[in-house]
CSV table of C-alpha atoms and ligand atoms in Angstrom, one decimal:
chain,number,residue,atom,x,y,z
B,1,MET,CA,4.7,-51.2,41.2
B,2,SER,CA,5.4,-47.4,40.8
B,3,ILE,CA,7.2,-44.9,38.8
B,4,GLU,CA,8.1,-41.2,39.9
B,5,LEU,CA,8.2,-38.6,37.1
B,6,ALA,CA,8.8,-35.5,38.7
B,7,SER,CA,6.8,-35.7,41.7
B,8,VAL,CA,3.9,-37.6,39.9
B,9,VAL,CA,3.2,-40.9,40.6
B,10,ILE,CA,1.8,-43.4,37.9
B,11,VAL,CA,0.4,-46.8,38.0
B,12,PRO,CA,2.1,-48.6,35.0
B,13,GLY,CA,-0.4,-51.0,33.4
B,14,PHE,CA,-3.2,-49.2,34.3
B,15,PRO,CA,-5.4,-48.6,31.1
B,16,ALA,CA,-6.0,-44.6,31.2
B,17,ARG,CA,-3.7,-41.7,31.5
B,18,HIS,CA,-3.6,-40.9,35.4
B,19,GLY,CA,-1.5,-39.9,38.1
B,20,PHE,CA,-1.2,-38.5,41.9
B,21,SER,CA,0.9,-35.5,43.2
B,22,THR,CA,3.2,-35.9,46.2
B,23,THR,CA,4.4,-33.7,48.7
B,24,ALA,CA,7.7,-32.9,46.8
B,25,MET,CA,5.0,-30.9,44.6
B,26,GLY,CA,4.1,-29.4,47.6
B,27,SER,CA,-0.1,-29.0,48.6
B,28,MET,CA,-2.9,-28.9,46.0
B,29,GLY,CA,-5.6,-27.2,48.0
B,30,LEU,CA,-6.5,-23.5,48.0
B,31,THR,CA,-8.8,-23.1,51.0
B,32,GLY,CA,-6.7,-21.6,53.6
B,33,SER,CA,-3.7,-21.3,51.3
B,34,PRO,CA,-0.7,-18.7,52.0
B,35,ASP,CA,0.1,-18.8,48.3
B,36,PRO,CA,-2.6,-19.3,46.2
B,37,LYS,CA,-0.3,-18.5,42.7
B,38,SER,CA,1.7,-21.8,43.7
B,39,VAL,CA,-0.9,-23.6,44.0
B,40,LEU,CA,-2.1,-22.9,40.4
B,41,GLU,CA,1.7,-23.4,39.5
B,42,ARG,CA,1.8,-26.8,41.0
B,43,ARG,CA,-1.7,-27.5,39.5
B,44,GLN,CA,-0.5,-26.9,36.3
B,45,ARG,CA,2.8,-28.9,36.6
B,46,LEU,CA,0.7,-31.6,37.5
B,47,ALA,CA,-1.4,-31.2,34.0
B,48,ALA,CA,1.5,-30.9,32.5
B,49,GLU,CA,3.3,-34.0,33.7
B,50,VAL,CA,-0.2,-36.4,33.1
B,51,GLY,CA,-1.0,-34.8,30.2
B,52,PHE,CA,-4.0,-32.6,30.1
B,53,ASP,CA,-5.7,-29.4,29.8
B,54,LEU,CA,-5.8,-27.7,33.0
B,55,ASN,CA,-8.7,-25.3,31.7
B,56,LEU,CA,-11.0,-28.0,30.4
B,57,ALA,CA,-10.2,-30.0,33.8
B,58,LEU,CA,-13.2,-30.6,36.3
B,59,PHE,CA,-12.0,-30.5,39.5
B,60,ALA,CA,-14.8,-32.0,42.1
B,61,VAL,CA,-15.2,-30.0,45.0
B,62,GLN,CA,-16.2,-33.2,47.9
B,63,VAL,CA,-18.5,-33.3,50.8
B,64,HIS,CA,-18.1,-36.4,51.9
B,65,SER,CA,-20.9,-37.3,49.8
B,66,ALA,CA,-22.3,-40.3,47.4
B,67,SER,CA,-23.0,-37.7,44.6
B,68,VAL,CA,-21.5,-38.7,41.4
B,69,LYS,CA,-21.6,-36.3,38.4
B,70,THR,CA,-20.9,-37.0,34.7
B,71,PHE,CA,-20.4,-35.3,31.7
B,72,SER,CA,-21.3,-36.9,28.1
B,73,ARG,CA,-20.2,-36.5,24.7
B,74,THR,CA,-23.6,-35.4,23.9
B,75,HIS,CA,-23.9,-33.1,27.0
B,76,PRO,CA,-20.7,-32.1,27.5
B,77,GLN,CA,-21.7,-28.8,29.7
B,78,GLY,CA,-18.9,-28.8,33.1
B,79,ALA,CA,-17.0,-26.1,34.7
B,80,GLN,CA,-13.9,-25.9,36.2
B,81,SER,CA,-15.1,-26.9,40.0
B,82,VAL,CA,-18.0,-29.3,40.4
B,83,LEU,CA,-19.9,-28.4,43.6
B,84,ASP,CA,-21.2,-30.9,46.1
B,85,THR,CA,-20.0,-33.9,44.7
B,86,ASP,CA,-17.2,-36.8,45.2
B,87,ALA,CA,-17.0,-38.9,42.2
B,88,LEU,CA,-17.1,-37.7,38.4
B,89,GLY,CA,-17.5,-39.7,34.8
B,90,THR,CA,-17.2,-39.0,31.5
B,91,ASP,CA,-16.6,-40.0,28.0
B,92,LEU,CA,-15.4,-36.7,26.7
B,93,PRO,CA,-12.1,-37.8,24.8
B,94,GLY,CA,-9.4,-35.6,26.6
B,95,GLN,CA,-11.5,-34.6,29.5
B,96,ALA,CA,-9.4,-34.8,32.9
B,97,LEU,CA,-11.3,-35.5,36.0
B,98,VAL,CA,-9.4,-34.3,39.6
B,99,THR,CA,-10.4,-35.1,43.1
B,100,TYR,CA,-8.7,-33.5,46.4
B,101,HIS,CA,-7.1,-36.3,49.2
B,102,ALA,CA,-5.5,-36.4,52.3
B,103,ASP,CA,-6.0,-39.8,54.0
B,104,CYS,CA,-9.1,-40.5,52.0
B,105,PHE,CA,-8.8,-42.9,49.0
B,106,PRO,CA,-8.9,-41.8,45.2
B,107,VAL,CA,-10.3,-44.4,43.4
B,108,LEU,CA,-9.9,-44.3,39.6
B,109,PHE,CA,-12.4,-46.5,36.5
B,110,ALA,CA,-11.7,-47.2,33.0
B,111,ASP,CA,-14.2,-48.6,31.1
B,112,GLN,CA,-11.4,-49.1,27.9
B,113,ARG,CA,-14.5,-50.6,26.1
B,114,ARG,CA,-16.6,-47.2,26.1
B,115,GLY,CA,-13.8,-44.5,26.1
B,116,VAL,CA,-15.2,-44.0,30.0
B,117,VAL,CA,-13.0,-42.9,32.9
B,118,ALA,CA,-14.3,-42.0,36.4
B,119,ALA,CA,-12.8,-40.9,39.4
B,120,ALA,CA,-14.0,-40.9,43.2
B,121,HIS,CA,-13.3,-39.6,46.8
B,122,ALA,CA,-13.9,-42.5,49.4
B,123,GLY,CA,-13.2,-41.6,53.2
B,124,TRP,CA,-15.4,-43.4,55.7
B,125,ARG,CA,-18.5,-41.2,55.3
B,126,GLY,CA,-18.6,-41.2,51.4
B,127,SER,CA,-18.1,-45.2,51.8
B,128,LEU,CA,-20.8,-45.6,54.5
B,129,LYS,CA,-23.1,-43.9,51.8
B,130,GLY,CA,-21.7,-46.3,49.1
B,131,VAL,CA,-19.6,-44.2,47.0
B,132,VAL,CA,-18.1,-46.3,44.7
B,133,SER,CA,-21.0,-48.4,44.2
B,134,GLN,CA,-23.2,-45.4,43.1
B,135,THR,CA,-20.7,-44.4,40.6
B,136,VAL,CA,-20.4,-48.0,38.7
B,137,GLN,CA,-23.9,-47.6,39.2
B,138,ALA,CA,-23.8,-44.0,37.4
B,139,LEU,CA,-21.7,-44.6,35.1
B,140,HIS,CA,-24.1,-47.7,33.9
B,141,LEU,CA,-26.8,-45.5,33.8
B,142,THR,CA,-25.3,-42.6,31.6
B,143,PHE,CA,-22.8,-44.6,29.4
B,144,GLY,CA,-24.1,-48.3,29.5
B,145,THR,CA,-21.0,-49.5,31.0
B,146,ASP,CA,-20.8,-52.9,32.3
B,147,PRO,CA,-19.3,-53.4,35.1
B,148,GLN,CA,-17.6,-56.4,34.4
B,149,ASP,CA,-15.5,-54.6,31.9
B,150,LEU,CA,-14.1,-51.9,34.3
B,151,GLU,CA,-10.8,-51.5,35.6
B,152,VAL,CA,-10.3,-49.7,38.9
B,153,LEU,CA,-7.3,-48.5,40.8
B,154,ILE,CA,-7.5,-47.8,44.5
B,155,GLY,CA,-5.0,-45.3,45.2
B,156,PRO,CA,-2.9,-43.9,48.0
B,157,GLY,CA,-4.8,-43.9,51.1
B,158,ILE,CA,-4.8,-44.1,55.0
B,159,CYS,CA,-4.4,-47.9,55.7
B,160,GLY,CA,-6.3,-50.7,57.7
B,161,ARG,CA,-2.8,-50.6,60.6
B,162,CYS,CA,-3.4,-46.8,60.9
B,163,TYR,CA,-7.1,-46.0,60.6
B,164,GLU,CA,-7.8,-46.0,64.3
B,165,VAL,CA,-12.1,-45.5,64.5
B,166,GLY,CA,-14.5,-44.8,67.1
B,167,ALA,CA,-17.6,-47.4,67.5
B,168,GLU,CA,-19.7,-44.4,65.5
B,169,VAL,CA,-17.5,-45.7,62.7
B,170,ALA,CA,-17.0,-49.2,62.7
B,171,GLN,CA,-21.2,-49.8,64.0
B,172,PRO,CA,-22.9,-48.5,60.8
B,173,LEU,CA,-20.6,-50.0,58.2
B,174,SER,CA,-20.9,-53.3,59.6
B,175,ALA,CA,-24.5,-53.0,59.9
B,176,GLN,CA,-24.9,-51.4,56.4
B,177,TYR,CA,-22.4,-53.9,54.8
B,178,GLY,CA,-21.9,-57.0,57.0
B,179,ARG,CA,-18.7,-59.4,56.7
B,180,SER,CA,-17.0,-56.7,59.1
B,181,GLU,CA,-14.0,-59.0,59.4
B,182,ARG,CA,-12.8,-58.1,55.8
B,183,TYR,CA,-12.6,-54.6,56.7
B,184,LEU,CA,-12.2,-54.0,60.4
B,185,ALA,CA,-10.2,-55.2,63.1
B,186,GLN,CA,-9.2,-54.6,66.5
B,187,ASP,CA,-6.0,-53.4,67.7
B,188,ALA,CA,-4.1,-54.2,71.1
B,189,GLY,CA,-6.3,-52.0,73.2
B,190,GLY,CA,-9.6,-53.4,71.5
B,191,ARG,CA,-10.0,-50.4,69.8
B,192,PRO,CA,-11.2,-50.6,66.1
B,193,ARG,CA,-9.0,-50.2,63.0
B,194,LEU,CA,-10.7,-49.3,59.6
B,195,ASP,CA,-9.5,-51.0,56.2
B,196,LEU,CA,-11.2,-48.5,54.0
B,197,ALA,CA,-9.3,-49.9,50.9
B,198,ALA,CA,-10.6,-53.6,51.9
B,199,LEU,CA,-13.8,-52.1,52.5
B,200,THR,CA,-14.1,-50.5,49.2
B,201,ARG,CA,-12.9,-53.5,47.2
B,202,LEU,CA,-15.5,-55.4,48.5
B,203,GLN,CA,-18.1,-52.6,47.5
B,204,LEU,CA,-16.5,-52.9,43.8
B,205,GLU,CA,-17.6,-56.4,43.8
B,206,ASP,CA,-20.8,-56.3,44.9
B,207,ALA,CA,-21.6,-53.4,42.2
B,208,GLY,CA,-20.2,-56.6,39.9
B,209,VAL,CA,-16.1,-55.2,39.3
B,210,PRO,CA,-14.3,-58.3,38.8
B,211,SER,CA,-12.2,-59.2,41.7
B,212,ALA,CA,-9.2,-59.4,39.5
B,213,ARG,CA,-10.1,-55.9,37.9
B,214,ILE,CA,-9.7,-54.4,41.0
B,215,ARG,CA,-6.0,-53.3,42.2
B,216,ALA,CA,-5.0,-51.4,45.5
B,217,ALA,CA,-1.5,-49.4,45.3
B,218,GLY,CA,-1.5,-50.4,48.8
B,219,TRP,CA,0.4,-46.8,49.5
B,220,CYS,CA,-0.2,-45.8,53.0
B,221,THR,CA,-0.7,-41.9,53.3
B,222,LYS,CA,0.4,-42.1,57.2
B,223,GLU,CA,3.1,-44.4,56.8
B,224,ASP,CA,4.6,-42.8,53.6
B,225,ASP,CA,5.6,-39.1,53.4
B,226,ARG,CA,5.1,-39.1,49.5
B,227,TRP,CA,1.2,-38.0,50.6
B,228,PHE,CA,-0.1,-35.3,52.3
B,229,SER,CA,-2.1,-36.8,55.6
B,230,HIS,CA,-3.8,-35.0,58.7
B,231,ARG,CA,-3.3,-38.5,60.6
B,232,ALA,CA,0.5,-38.0,60.5
B,233,GLY,CA,0.6,-34.3,60.6
B,234,ARG,CA,1.4,-33.4,57.3
B,235,PRO,CA,-1.2,-31.0,56.0
B,236,GLY,CA,-2.1,-30.3,52.8
B,237,ARG,CA,-4.1,-31.7,49.8
B,238,PHE,CA,-2.7,-34.1,47.0
B,239,LEU,CA,-4.5,-34.6,43.8
B,240,ALA,CA,-5.6,-37.8,41.6
B,241,ALA,CA,-6.3,-36.9,37.9
B,242,ILE,CA,-7.5,-39.6,35.3
B,243,VAL,CA,-8.1,-38.7,32.0
B,244,ALA,CA,-10.6,-39.9,29.4
B,245,PRO,CA,-8.8,-41.4,26.7
D,1,ZN,ZN1,-0.5,-47.4,57.2
């Protein structure tokens, strides 16, 4: 399923250049880092492995929202960091989009027909607000992307067996999206467990992305020590990167 290239993981067959950094590469978060210079060197290694220019990359500074920002060929303004957004989209050739993760999921989008890519960060808060649906909508409005043309990759994140949540999470999700049997289960103690990847898939299907075009990598950040994870006590951040063709 995956190929490991010097601590960057890619999913063969996904139709856009992309990669996920692993714990072997080290934490990618600058906030609170004792050694910011090493973080910047690691980001440079990731850029070299995936194949993009770090100086032109857009980094989402995420706030668990459903806010999407897009950068088009006709209005290519942008900076290295994009504040207060949880999803980025672009059709600028060679433009890299980067998101930060621990247990929340990276979701990568590719519209080969129009040369469009996007990256979203989806935890329970952003999913409640519909961040992946908003991303599909933003790509449609900005670039004319037909949801039926999208290929979507759900990257590493906490799985449905490991993600125990409270009623304050489970209740609003099932109230908003229904069909809770697809993404909520109860453990032996009667506590809810949330399968965020399954919820993401449901939201993508509702937004018009064909089921066959949605693939989930299936790597659990808590169970698999390649990934940083709050719940597993592996503090740090990994990056997801995707590059427009
Ligand atoms: Zn798990």
